[in-house]
Amino acid sequence: MTNTDQPTLLHAHYATLQTFWESVLERTGFSAIVLGAGSQQFHFHDDQGPAFRPNPLMVQWLAKQHIGENAWLVVRQGTTPTLFFHQPDDFWHAATPAPMHLSTHMDIQVFADLDALKGRLVQEVSKHLEGKHRVAQISERDDAVTDRCVLNPPNVIHALHFQRACKTEYELTLMRQASEQGARGHKAAEAAFASGASEFGIHLAFLEASSMNEWQLPYGNIVAQNQHASLLHYQYQDRKPAAEMNSLLIDAGANVDGYASDITRTYVGPRCYSAEAASLFEALLVRMQDHQNDLINQVTPGANYVDLQAAMHRSLANILVDTNLLACSADEAFDTELTVPFCPHGLGHLLGIQVHDVGGQQLDIEGHVAPPPAPYASLRLTRPLTEDMVITVEPGLYFISMLLKEKRAANAPINWSLVELLTRFGGIRIEDNVRLLPAGAGVENLTRDAFAKV
Ligand code: GLY
Ligand code: MN
Ligand code: MN
């Protein structure tokens, strides 16, 4: 029995979901919420398509690795939800198992015939549409339920997205497992790199050790050697080992029953082109690790991530000045936003069912939004931090020719000979996933715990 089989965890998860969803029904005046899992999409003029990814809210309710197409869930007040589960007779594909282990938490009805399922669904929904009642339908397309449903009403969506930031203990258990599988993959990737593997070889080592099929990954693995590490979401993988191996930046995570880890590590390579450059890069790696620890220590309920983003740039200014990459004071570097091209992405984001989980810029259940301030336009997390959120903390330092070129043209006080020395290392990112504990108790670092365990 895994931890997630524990009935008490599941029971508490469903109690939290049911209570919150009932409060949304109460507040918005809908008599039911109908969730559609969705169905397989296809490439243009093709009978093939991307792997099916169900509606994330359905993942929250079912927390299963496999959720079949065309499943529907009806949530109402005062009673457990009803799941309409499609399990066609099919000799092309294996049947998706119905989640019968959830039958104490929902009424599960399994249908081989899709028309029969839809007929029962319409019947069920119609019961909640009598008189002045309205039903909210949350699905990608409006093809299955009566057109009297309100499709994707913003007031319902905002509330459900806002709530997803704070995880139940059941969700945290899945995320710990995803962290452990990710850590196994990362350890294998590090060993493969040390023995001279190509980007592709490292990718395969990650998949095998993390036990992930490629389609299960929460996002495409970023396996970037040398200058590729300066491309924040580098998407290819060289098949041949590189002639020089200066650095590896690997950003890769695992997925357990729909919940993600998102982990980045950066290493100095086994065949650096220059010993001087390697020792400078190594010194930067050490500084960046301390820098990440400092930032994690500031993560606490009530903290504002925009302030932490600014703190990241303040520390980056110190690092760049201390290592002579910038020929000005740290204050000047920070005030003139000279650190921004060295780290043009946000410090982190919410993590959960989606790698960039929804609601990071949302201030409340009504959907008021806090856009990031101008110099930090890529920051995905601007809402105040609260207990039981899971967020990433991922400071970076890159040598991105495209961005630095502009600074060169503007005569910025940058030590170009050192930049040149380091360009072939691409950059550094160190990314952990942390859960906020009550104020004063620090964080649970899912990533560090997982690396220590596996
Ligand atoms: N893996 C994408 C990110 O770290 O945001
Ligand atoms: Mn991330
Ligand atoms: Mn990442």
Short mmCIF file of C-alpha atoms and ligand atoms in Angstrom, two decimals:
data_model
loop_
_atom_site.label_atom_id
_atom_site.label_comp_id
_atom_site.label_asym_id
_atom_site.label_seq_id
_atom_site.Cartn_x
_atom_site.Cartn_y
_atom_site.Cartn_z
CA MET A 1 0.00 0.00 0.00
CA THR A 2 1.44 3.40 -0.96
CA ASN A 3 0.87 6.45 1.21
CA THR A 4 -1.72 7.71 -1.21
CA ASP A 5 -3.88 4.64 -0.61
CA GLN A 6 -4.44 5.72 2.96
CA PRO A 7 -8.18 6.23 3.31
CA THR A 8 -7.76 9.12 5.73
CA LEU A 9 -5.74 11.13 3.22
CA LEU A 10 -8.25 10.56 0.47
CA HIS A 11 -11.11 11.28 2.81
CA ALA A 12 -9.60 14.61 3.86
CA HIS A 13 -8.84 15.50 0.22
CA TYR A 14 -12.44 14.95 -0.79
CA ALA A 15 -13.79 16.73 2.26
CA THR A 16 -11.70 19.80 1.32
CA LEU A 17 -12.74 19.70 -2.32
CA GLN A 18 -16.41 19.12 -1.58
CA THR A 19 -16.56 21.91 1.01
CA PHE A 20 -14.87 24.41 -1.26
CA TRP A 21 -16.85 23.50 -4.36
CA GLU A 22 -20.07 23.73 -2.35
CA SER A 23 -19.05 27.21 -1.22
CA VAL A 24 -18.51 28.16 -4.87
CA LEU A 25 -21.99 26.86 -5.75
CA GLU A 26 -23.43 28.83 -2.85
CA ARG A 27 -21.65 32.05 -3.84
CA THR A 28 -22.31 31.88 -7.57
CA GLY A 29 -25.87 30.57 -7.40
CA PHE A 30 -25.29 27.57 -9.68
CA SER A 31 -27.07 24.39 -8.69
CA ALA A 32 -24.32 22.11 -10.05
CA ILE A 33 -20.91 22.16 -11.70
CA VAL A 34 -20.37 19.72 -14.53
CA LEU A 35 -16.78 18.90 -15.41
CA GLY A 36 -15.79 17.32 -18.70
CA ALA A 37 -12.48 15.44 -18.92
CA GLY A 38 -12.22 16.27 -22.64
CA SER A 39 -11.34 14.09 -25.57
CA GLN A 40 -8.40 13.27 -27.78
CA GLN A 41 -7.36 16.04 -30.20
CA PHE A 42 -5.61 15.42 -33.51
CA HIS A 43 -2.95 17.17 -35.54
CA PHE A 44 -4.15 18.98 -38.65
CA HIS A 45 -5.16 16.51 -41.38
CA ASP A 46 -3.87 13.63 -39.32
CA ASP A 47 -5.24 10.72 -37.33
CA GLN A 48 -2.44 11.17 -34.76
CA GLY A 49 -2.31 13.74 -32.00
CA PRO A 50 -0.61 14.75 -28.74
CA ALA A 51 -1.10 12.49 -25.73
CA PHE A 52 -4.52 13.12 -24.17
CA ARG A 53 -4.36 15.46 -21.19
CA PRO A 54 -7.59 15.68 -19.22
CA ASN A 55 -9.16 18.82 -17.79
CA PRO A 56 -6.89 19.66 -14.80
CA LEU A 57 -9.89 20.04 -12.51
CA MET A 58 -10.82 16.45 -13.32
CA VAL A 59 -7.28 15.46 -12.34
CA GLN A 60 -7.81 17.20 -9.00
CA TRP A 61 -10.94 15.13 -8.40
CA LEU A 62 -9.60 11.79 -9.63
CA ALA A 63 -5.81 12.10 -9.11
CA LYS A 64 -5.14 9.21 -11.45
CA GLN A 65 -2.42 8.58 -13.95
CA HIS A 66 -5.00 7.51 -16.52
CA ILE A 67 -8.28 9.37 -16.86
CA GLY A 68 -10.18 8.25 -19.89
CA GLU A 69 -11.62 10.55 -22.51
CA ASN A 70 -15.25 11.59 -22.15
CA ALA A 71 -15.46 11.21 -18.39
CA TRP A 72 -17.87 13.66 -16.77
CA LEU A 73 -18.29 14.63 -13.14
CA VAL A 74 -21.31 16.35 -11.64
CA VAL A 75 -20.72 18.16 -8.34
CA ARG A 76 -23.67 19.39 -6.24
CA GLN A 77 -24.34 20.60 -2.74
CA GLY A 78 -25.10 18.16 0.03
CA THR A 79 -24.24 14.94 -1.78
CA THR A 80 -21.22 13.15 -3.19
CA PRO A 81 -20.43 13.80 -6.87
CA THR A 82 -21.45 11.50 -9.70
CA LEU A 83 -18.81 10.29 -12.14
CA PHE A 84 -19.89 9.16 -15.61
CA PHE A 85 -17.00 7.08 -16.83
CA HIS A 86 -16.59 5.98 -20.44
CA GLN A 87 -15.05 2.55 -20.96
CA PRO A 88 -15.69 1.56 -24.57
CA ASP A 89 -15.43 -2.00 -25.84
CA ASP A 90 -12.35 -1.63 -27.98
CA PHE A 91 -9.91 -4.03 -29.60
CA TRP A 92 -7.51 -1.24 -30.67
CA HIS A 93 -6.73 0.08 -27.20
CA ALA A 94 -6.70 -1.16 -23.64
CA ALA A 95 -9.67 -0.06 -21.57
CA THR A 96 -8.91 2.67 -19.03
CA PRO A 97 -9.68 1.21 -15.60
CA ALA A 98 -12.54 2.96 -13.83
CA PRO A 99 -11.39 4.45 -10.48
CA MET A 100 -13.57 2.12 -8.41
CA HIS A 101 -11.33 2.68 -5.35
CA LEU A 102 -13.00 6.11 -5.17
CA SER A 103 -16.49 4.70 -4.91
CA THR A 104 -16.89 5.75 -1.27
CA HIS A 105 -16.25 9.35 -2.39
CA MET A 106 -18.35 9.46 -5.54
CA ASP A 107 -21.10 7.58 -7.28
CA ILE A 108 -19.37 5.93 -10.27
CA GLN A 109 -21.36 4.92 -13.32
CA VAL A 110 -19.48 3.12 -16.10
CA PHE A 111 -20.74 3.13 -19.69
CA ALA A 112 -19.44 1.22 -22.70
CA ASP A 113 -21.65 3.23 -25.03
CA LEU A 114 -20.92 6.97 -25.31
CA ASP A 115 -24.45 7.89 -26.40
CA ALA A 116 -25.86 6.10 -23.37
CA LEU A 117 -23.42 8.00 -21.15
CA LYS A 118 -24.41 11.32 -22.68
CA GLY A 119 -28.10 10.47 -22.37
CA ARG A 120 -27.69 9.78 -18.63
CA LEU A 121 -25.55 12.89 -18.22
CA VAL A 122 -28.17 15.11 -19.84
CA GLN A 123 -30.84 13.52 -17.65
CA GLU A 124 -28.77 14.15 -14.53
CA VAL A 125 -27.92 17.73 -15.50
CA SER A 126 -31.51 18.51 -16.46
CA LYS A 127 -32.59 17.70 -12.90
CA HIS A 128 -30.46 20.62 -11.76
CA LEU A 129 -31.79 22.97 -14.42
CA GLU A 130 -35.38 23.01 -13.24
CA GLY A 131 -37.02 26.36 -12.55
CA LYS A 132 -34.51 29.18 -12.26
CA HIS A 133 -31.59 26.88 -11.61
CA ARG A 134 -28.42 27.14 -13.64
CA VAL A 135 -25.59 24.69 -14.17
CA ALA A 136 -21.94 25.62 -14.78
CA GLN A 137 -20.19 23.45 -17.33
CA ILE A 138 -16.40 23.42 -17.28
CA SER A 139 -14.99 21.75 -20.30
CA GLU A 140 -12.92 22.43 -23.35
CA ARG A 141 -15.84 22.18 -25.73
CA ASP A 142 -19.55 22.51 -25.29
CA ASP A 143 -20.38 19.34 -27.19
CA ALA A 144 -21.73 17.01 -24.58
CA VAL A 145 -24.24 18.60 -22.27
CA THR A 146 -27.40 20.57 -22.96
CA ASP A 147 -26.90 24.10 -24.31
CA ARG A 148 -28.76 25.38 -21.26
CA CYS A 149 -25.56 25.02 -19.24
CA VAL A 150 -23.36 28.10 -18.76
CA LEU A 151 -20.02 27.22 -20.34
CA ASN A 152 -16.93 28.05 -18.28
CA PRO A 153 -18.38 30.92 -16.21
CA PRO A 154 -15.48 33.12 -15.05
CA ASN A 155 -16.74 33.47 -11.46
CA VAL A 156 -16.59 29.69 -10.99
CA ILE A 157 -13.28 29.24 -12.82
CA HIS A 158 -11.56 32.05 -10.88
CA ALA A 159 -12.54 30.53 -7.55
CA LEU A 160 -11.49 27.00 -8.50
CA HIS A 161 -8.17 28.17 -9.92
CA PHE A 162 -7.40 30.29 -6.88
CA GLN A 163 -8.02 27.41 -4.51
CA ARG A 164 -5.75 25.00 -6.36
CA ALA A 165 -2.63 26.81 -5.15
CA CYS A 166 -2.92 25.33 -1.64
CA LYS A 167 -2.44 21.60 -1.62
CA THR A 168 -4.15 18.95 0.49
CA GLU A 169 -1.99 16.41 2.27
CA TYR A 170 -3.05 13.88 -0.36
CA GLU A 171 -1.80 16.15 -3.14
CA LEU A 172 1.42 16.76 -1.24
CA THR A 173 1.97 13.03 -0.99
CA LEU A 174 1.74 12.74 -4.76
CA MET A 175 4.08 15.70 -5.19
CA ARG A 176 6.63 14.14 -2.83
CA GLN A 177 6.53 11.01 -4.96
CA ALA A 178 6.93 13.08 -8.14
CA SER A 179 9.92 14.78 -6.49
CA GLU A 180 11.49 11.42 -5.65
CA GLN A 181 11.03 10.11 -9.17
CA GLY A 182 12.45 13.36 -10.51
CA ALA A 183 15.44 13.15 -8.14
CA ARG A 184 16.17 9.60 -9.32
CA GLY A 185 16.14 10.87 -12.89
CA HIS A 186 18.43 13.77 -12.02
CA LYS A 187 20.96 11.54 -10.27
CA ALA A 188 21.11 9.26 -13.31
CA ALA A 189 21.42 12.30 -15.59
CA GLU A 190 24.33 13.67 -13.55
CA ALA A 191 26.14 10.31 -13.76
CA ALA A 192 25.49 10.06 -17.51
CA PHE A 193 26.92 13.55 -18.02
CA ALA A 194 30.00 12.76 -15.93
CA SER A 195 30.66 9.76 -18.16
CA GLY A 196 30.43 11.91 -21.29
CA ALA A 197 26.89 11.19 -22.55
CA SER A 198 25.23 13.36 -25.19
CA GLU A 199 22.17 15.47 -24.41
CA PHE A 200 20.03 12.69 -25.83
CA GLY A 201 21.82 10.05 -23.76
CA ILE A 202 21.21 12.13 -20.63
CA HIS A 203 17.55 12.51 -21.56
CA LEU A 204 17.20 8.72 -21.88
CA ALA A 205 18.99 8.19 -18.57
CA PHE A 206 16.52 10.58 -16.93
CA LEU A 207 13.50 8.81 -18.43
CA GLU A 208 14.66 5.39 -17.35
CA ALA A 209 15.60 6.32 -13.80
CA SER A 210 12.50 8.45 -13.21
CA SER A 211 10.32 5.74 -14.77
CA MET A 212 8.62 8.23 -17.04
CA ASN A 213 7.37 7.71 -20.54
CA GLU A 214 8.05 10.83 -22.57
CA TRP A 215 4.32 11.58 -22.82
CA GLN A 216 3.98 11.48 -19.04
CA LEU A 217 6.52 14.23 -18.41
CA PRO A 218 4.98 17.36 -16.94
CA TYR A 219 6.97 19.34 -19.57
CA GLY A 220 9.53 18.49 -22.20
CA ASN A 221 12.94 17.80 -20.65
CA ILE A 222 15.40 20.67 -21.02
CA VAL A 223 18.80 19.02 -21.40
CA ALA A 224 21.23 21.74 -22.34
CA GLN A 225 24.98 21.37 -22.61
CA ASN A 226 27.39 24.25 -23.03
CA GLN A 227 25.93 27.32 -24.74
CA HIS A 228 22.54 25.64 -25.09
CA ALA A 229 22.08 26.39 -21.39
CA SER A 230 21.62 30.05 -22.31
CA LEU A 231 18.35 29.13 -24.04
CA LEU A 232 15.88 29.07 -21.17
CA HIS A 233 13.60 26.39 -22.63
CA TYR A 234 16.06 24.69 -25.01
CA GLN A 235 14.00 21.99 -26.71
CA TYR A 236 16.37 19.83 -28.77
CA GLN A 237 18.81 17.15 -27.75
CA ASP A 238 22.05 16.61 -29.64
CA ARG A 239 22.53 12.94 -30.43
CA LYS A 240 26.32 13.09 -30.52
CA PRO A 241 28.40 13.89 -27.43
CA ALA A 242 29.75 17.44 -27.71
CA ALA A 243 33.48 17.84 -28.39
CA GLU A 244 33.90 19.97 -25.28
CA MET A 245 31.76 19.46 -22.19
CA ASN A 246 31.77 22.62 -20.15
CA SER A 247 28.40 22.46 -18.45
CA LEU A 248 25.03 20.78 -18.20
CA LEU A 249 21.79 22.49 -17.25
CA ILE A 250 19.02 19.93 -16.86
CA ASP A 251 15.48 21.06 -16.07
CA ALA A 252 13.31 17.97 -15.82
CA GLY A 253 10.50 16.72 -13.63
CA ALA A 254 8.27 13.74 -13.07
CA ASN A 255 4.53 13.28 -12.85
CA VAL A 256 2.71 11.08 -10.36
CA ASP A 257 -1.03 10.67 -10.84
CA GLY A 258 -1.22 14.07 -12.49
CA TYR A 259 0.99 16.02 -10.05
CA ALA A 260 4.36 17.42 -11.13
CA SER A 261 7.85 18.10 -9.93
CA ASP A 262 9.95 20.76 -11.70
CA ILE A 263 13.64 20.45 -10.90
CA THR A 264 16.76 22.08 -12.34
CA ARG A 265 20.38 21.32 -11.67
CA THR A 266 23.54 22.72 -13.28
CA TYR A 267 26.91 20.96 -13.35
CA VAL A 268 30.44 21.74 -14.47
CA GLY A 269 31.45 19.40 -17.27
CA PRO A 270 34.07 16.66 -17.42
CA ARG A 271 35.90 18.22 -20.44
CA CYS A 272 35.97 21.99 -20.07
CA TYR A 273 37.57 23.99 -22.83
CA SER A 274 39.46 26.16 -20.31
CA ALA A 275 40.54 25.47 -16.72
CA GLU A 276 40.37 29.19 -15.90
CA ALA A 277 36.81 29.45 -17.21
CA ALA A 278 35.82 26.24 -15.39
CA SER A 279 37.01 27.53 -12.03
CA LEU A 280 35.19 30.82 -12.53
CA PHE A 281 32.00 28.97 -13.49
CA GLU A 282 32.40 26.71 -10.47
CA ALA A 283 32.74 29.73 -8.20
CA LEU A 284 29.56 31.15 -9.71
CA LEU A 285 27.76 27.85 -9.11
CA VAL A 286 28.70 27.96 -5.43
CA ARG A 287 27.49 31.55 -5.13
CA MET A 288 24.25 30.70 -6.91
CA GLN A 289 23.61 27.81 -4.55
CA ASP A 290 24.05 30.08 -1.51
CA HIS A 291 21.86 32.64 -3.23
CA GLN A 292 19.09 30.07 -3.77
CA ASN A 293 19.29 28.98 -0.11
CA ASP A 294 18.94 32.62 1.00
CA LEU A 295 15.87 33.08 -1.16
CA ILE A 296 14.27 29.87 0.09
CA ASN A 297 14.82 31.08 3.65
CA GLN A 298 12.68 34.12 2.83
CA VAL A 299 9.73 32.05 1.62
CA THR A 300 7.03 32.32 4.28
CA PRO A 301 3.28 32.96 4.47
CA GLY A 302 2.52 36.64 3.86
CA ALA A 303 5.71 37.22 1.85
CA ASN A 304 5.31 38.85 -1.52
CA TYR A 305 7.02 37.06 -4.38
CA VAL A 306 7.55 40.33 -6.24
CA ASP A 307 9.77 41.42 -3.32
CA LEU A 308 11.62 38.12 -3.52
CA GLN A 309 12.09 38.63 -7.25
CA ALA A 310 13.68 42.01 -6.48
CA ALA A 311 15.79 40.36 -3.75
CA MET A 312 16.99 37.87 -6.35
CA HIS A 313 18.19 40.73 -8.56
CA ARG A 314 19.84 42.50 -5.60
CA SER A 315 21.84 39.35 -4.77
CA LEU A 316 22.61 38.76 -8.42
CA ALA A 317 24.03 42.30 -8.55
CA ASN A 318 26.32 41.42 -5.62
CA ILE A 319 27.45 38.18 -7.26
CA LEU A 320 28.18 39.85 -10.60
CA VAL A 321 30.09 42.69 -8.97
CA ASP A 322 32.05 40.40 -6.59
CA THR A 323 33.16 38.21 -9.48
CA ASN A 324 34.12 41.27 -11.57
CA LEU A 325 31.57 40.52 -14.26
CA LEU A 326 30.19 44.01 -13.66
CA ALA A 327 32.41 47.04 -13.34
CA CYS A 328 30.09 49.18 -11.21
CA SER A 329 28.61 49.10 -7.72
CA ALA A 330 25.96 46.53 -6.85
CA ASP A 331 23.52 49.37 -6.12
CA GLU A 332 24.09 50.87 -9.55
CA ALA A 333 23.69 47.45 -11.21
CA PHE A 334 20.40 46.90 -9.40
CA ASP A 335 19.07 50.43 -9.91
CA THR A 336 19.81 50.41 -13.64
CA GLU A 337 18.33 46.90 -14.05
CA LEU A 338 21.66 45.67 -15.39
CA THR A 339 21.04 42.24 -13.83
CA VAL A 340 17.85 41.65 -15.82
CA PRO A 341 19.51 40.38 -19.04
CA PHE A 342 21.51 37.97 -16.87
CA CYS A 343 18.25 36.50 -15.54
CA PRO A 344 15.25 37.43 -17.68
CA HIS A 345 12.82 34.93 -16.15
CA GLY A 346 10.79 34.95 -12.96
CA LEU A 347 12.07 33.54 -9.67
CA GLY A 348 9.37 30.89 -9.63
CA HIS A 349 5.75 29.90 -9.98
CA LEU A 350 3.00 27.81 -8.48
CA LEU A 351 3.37 24.08 -9.06
CA GLY A 352 0.81 21.30 -8.99
CA ILE A 353 -1.27 19.66 -11.67
CA GLN A 354 0.29 21.99 -14.20
CA VAL A 355 3.97 22.82 -14.15
CA HIS A 356 3.05 26.50 -14.28
CA ASP A 357 -0.02 26.06 -12.16
CA VAL A 358 -2.95 28.41 -12.59
CA GLY A 359 -3.77 31.38 -10.40
CA GLY A 360 -0.26 32.68 -9.70
CA GLN A 361 -1.17 36.26 -10.57
CA GLN A 362 -4.65 36.05 -9.05
CA LEU A 363 -5.29 38.00 -5.85
CA ASP A 364 -8.58 36.45 -4.78
CA ILE A 365 -11.37 34.08 -5.73
CA GLU A 366 -13.09 36.92 -7.65
CA GLY A 367 -10.25 36.88 -10.17
CA HIS A 368 -8.62 40.23 -9.47
CA VAL A 369 -5.19 40.12 -11.04
CA ALA A 370 -1.80 41.48 -9.93
CA PRO A 371 0.34 41.91 -13.03
CA PRO A 372 4.10 41.78 -12.45
CA PRO A 373 5.97 45.09 -12.42
CA ALA A 374 7.62 46.12 -15.70
CA PRO A 375 11.21 44.89 -15.27
CA TYR A 376 9.95 41.48 -14.18
CA ALA A 377 7.34 40.88 -16.86
CA SER A 378 7.97 37.10 -16.88
CA LEU A 379 7.15 36.64 -13.19
CA ARG A 380 4.24 34.19 -12.92
CA LEU A 381 3.73 34.48 -9.17
CA THR A 382 2.60 37.82 -7.79
CA ARG A 383 -0.03 36.90 -5.22
CA PRO A 384 0.83 36.82 -1.51
CA LEU A 385 2.25 33.49 -0.38
CA THR A 386 0.16 31.31 1.91
CA GLU A 387 0.57 28.09 3.84
CA ASP A 388 0.49 24.83 1.86
CA MET A 389 1.21 26.47 -1.46
CA VAL A 390 3.85 24.60 -3.45
CA ILE A 391 6.08 26.94 -5.42
CA THR A 392 9.37 26.76 -7.28
CA VAL A 393 12.42 28.81 -6.36
CA GLU A 394 14.67 28.92 -9.40
CA PRO A 395 17.18 31.74 -9.61
CA GLY A 396 19.32 31.81 -12.74
CA LEU A 397 22.40 33.46 -14.20
CA TYR A 398 22.88 33.22 -17.95
CA PHE A 399 25.13 34.54 -20.68
CA ILE A 400 22.54 35.23 -23.36
CA SER A 401 24.24 36.76 -26.38
CA MET A 402 21.02 38.21 -27.75
CA LEU A 403 20.32 40.22 -24.59
CA LEU A 404 23.92 41.14 -23.80
CA LYS A 405 24.42 42.51 -27.32
CA GLU A 406 21.99 45.30 -26.49
CA LYS A 407 23.96 46.14 -23.35
CA ARG A 408 27.20 46.19 -25.33
CA ALA A 409 25.70 48.66 -27.78
CA ALA A 410 24.69 50.81 -24.80
CA ASN A 411 28.21 50.70 -23.32
CA ALA A 412 27.01 49.05 -20.11
CA PRO A 413 29.75 48.50 -17.47
CA ILE A 414 30.15 44.78 -18.19
CA ASN A 415 33.47 42.95 -18.23
CA TRP A 416 33.25 41.58 -21.76
CA SER A 417 36.37 39.43 -21.59
CA LEU A 418 34.90 37.50 -18.62
CA VAL A 419 31.54 37.23 -20.37
CA GLU A 420 33.36 35.79 -23.38
CA LEU A 421 35.15 33.29 -21.18
CA LEU A 422 31.84 32.07 -19.74
CA THR A 423 29.60 32.18 -22.80
CA ARG A 424 30.45 28.59 -23.72
CA PHE A 425 28.98 27.49 -20.34
CA GLY A 426 25.59 28.95 -21.24
CA GLY A 427 24.26 29.56 -17.76
CA ILE A 428 23.11 28.34 -14.38
CA ARG A 429 19.70 27.58 -12.96
CA ILE A 430 19.02 25.83 -9.66
CA GLU A 431 15.38 24.98 -9.06
CA ASP A 432 13.70 23.43 -6.02
CA ASN A 433 10.04 22.88 -5.19
CA VAL A 434 9.01 24.04 -1.73
CA ARG A 435 5.85 23.84 0.30
CA LEU A 436 5.06 26.69 2.66
CA LEU A 437 4.74 25.73 6.31
CA PRO A 438 3.11 27.95 8.96
CA ALA A 439 4.88 31.26 9.61
CA GLY A 440 8.15 30.73 11.46
CA ALA A 441 8.44 27.04 10.49
CA GLY A 442 10.25 27.58 7.18
CA VAL A 443 9.46 25.38 4.22
CA GLU A 444 9.30 21.74 3.34
CA ASN A 445 11.81 21.44 0.50
CA LEU A 446 10.33 18.59 -1.54
CA THR A 447 13.31 18.54 -3.90
CA ARG A 448 16.11 18.45 -1.32
CA ASP A 449 14.21 15.88 0.74
CA ALA A 450 13.81 13.71 -2.36
CA PHE A 451 17.51 13.94 -3.32
CA ALA A 452 18.43 12.94 0.23
CA LYS A 453 16.08 9.97 0.14
CA VAL A 454 16.63 8.28 -3.23
N1 GLY B 1 10.55 23.84 -16.35
C1 GLY B 1 10.00 25.10 -16.64
C2 GLY B 1 10.19 26.02 -15.53
O1 GLY B 1 11.06 25.83 -14.69
O2 GLY B 1 9.45 26.95 -15.35
MN MN B 2 9.92 26.09 -12.89
MN MN B 3 11.96 23.97 -14.43
#
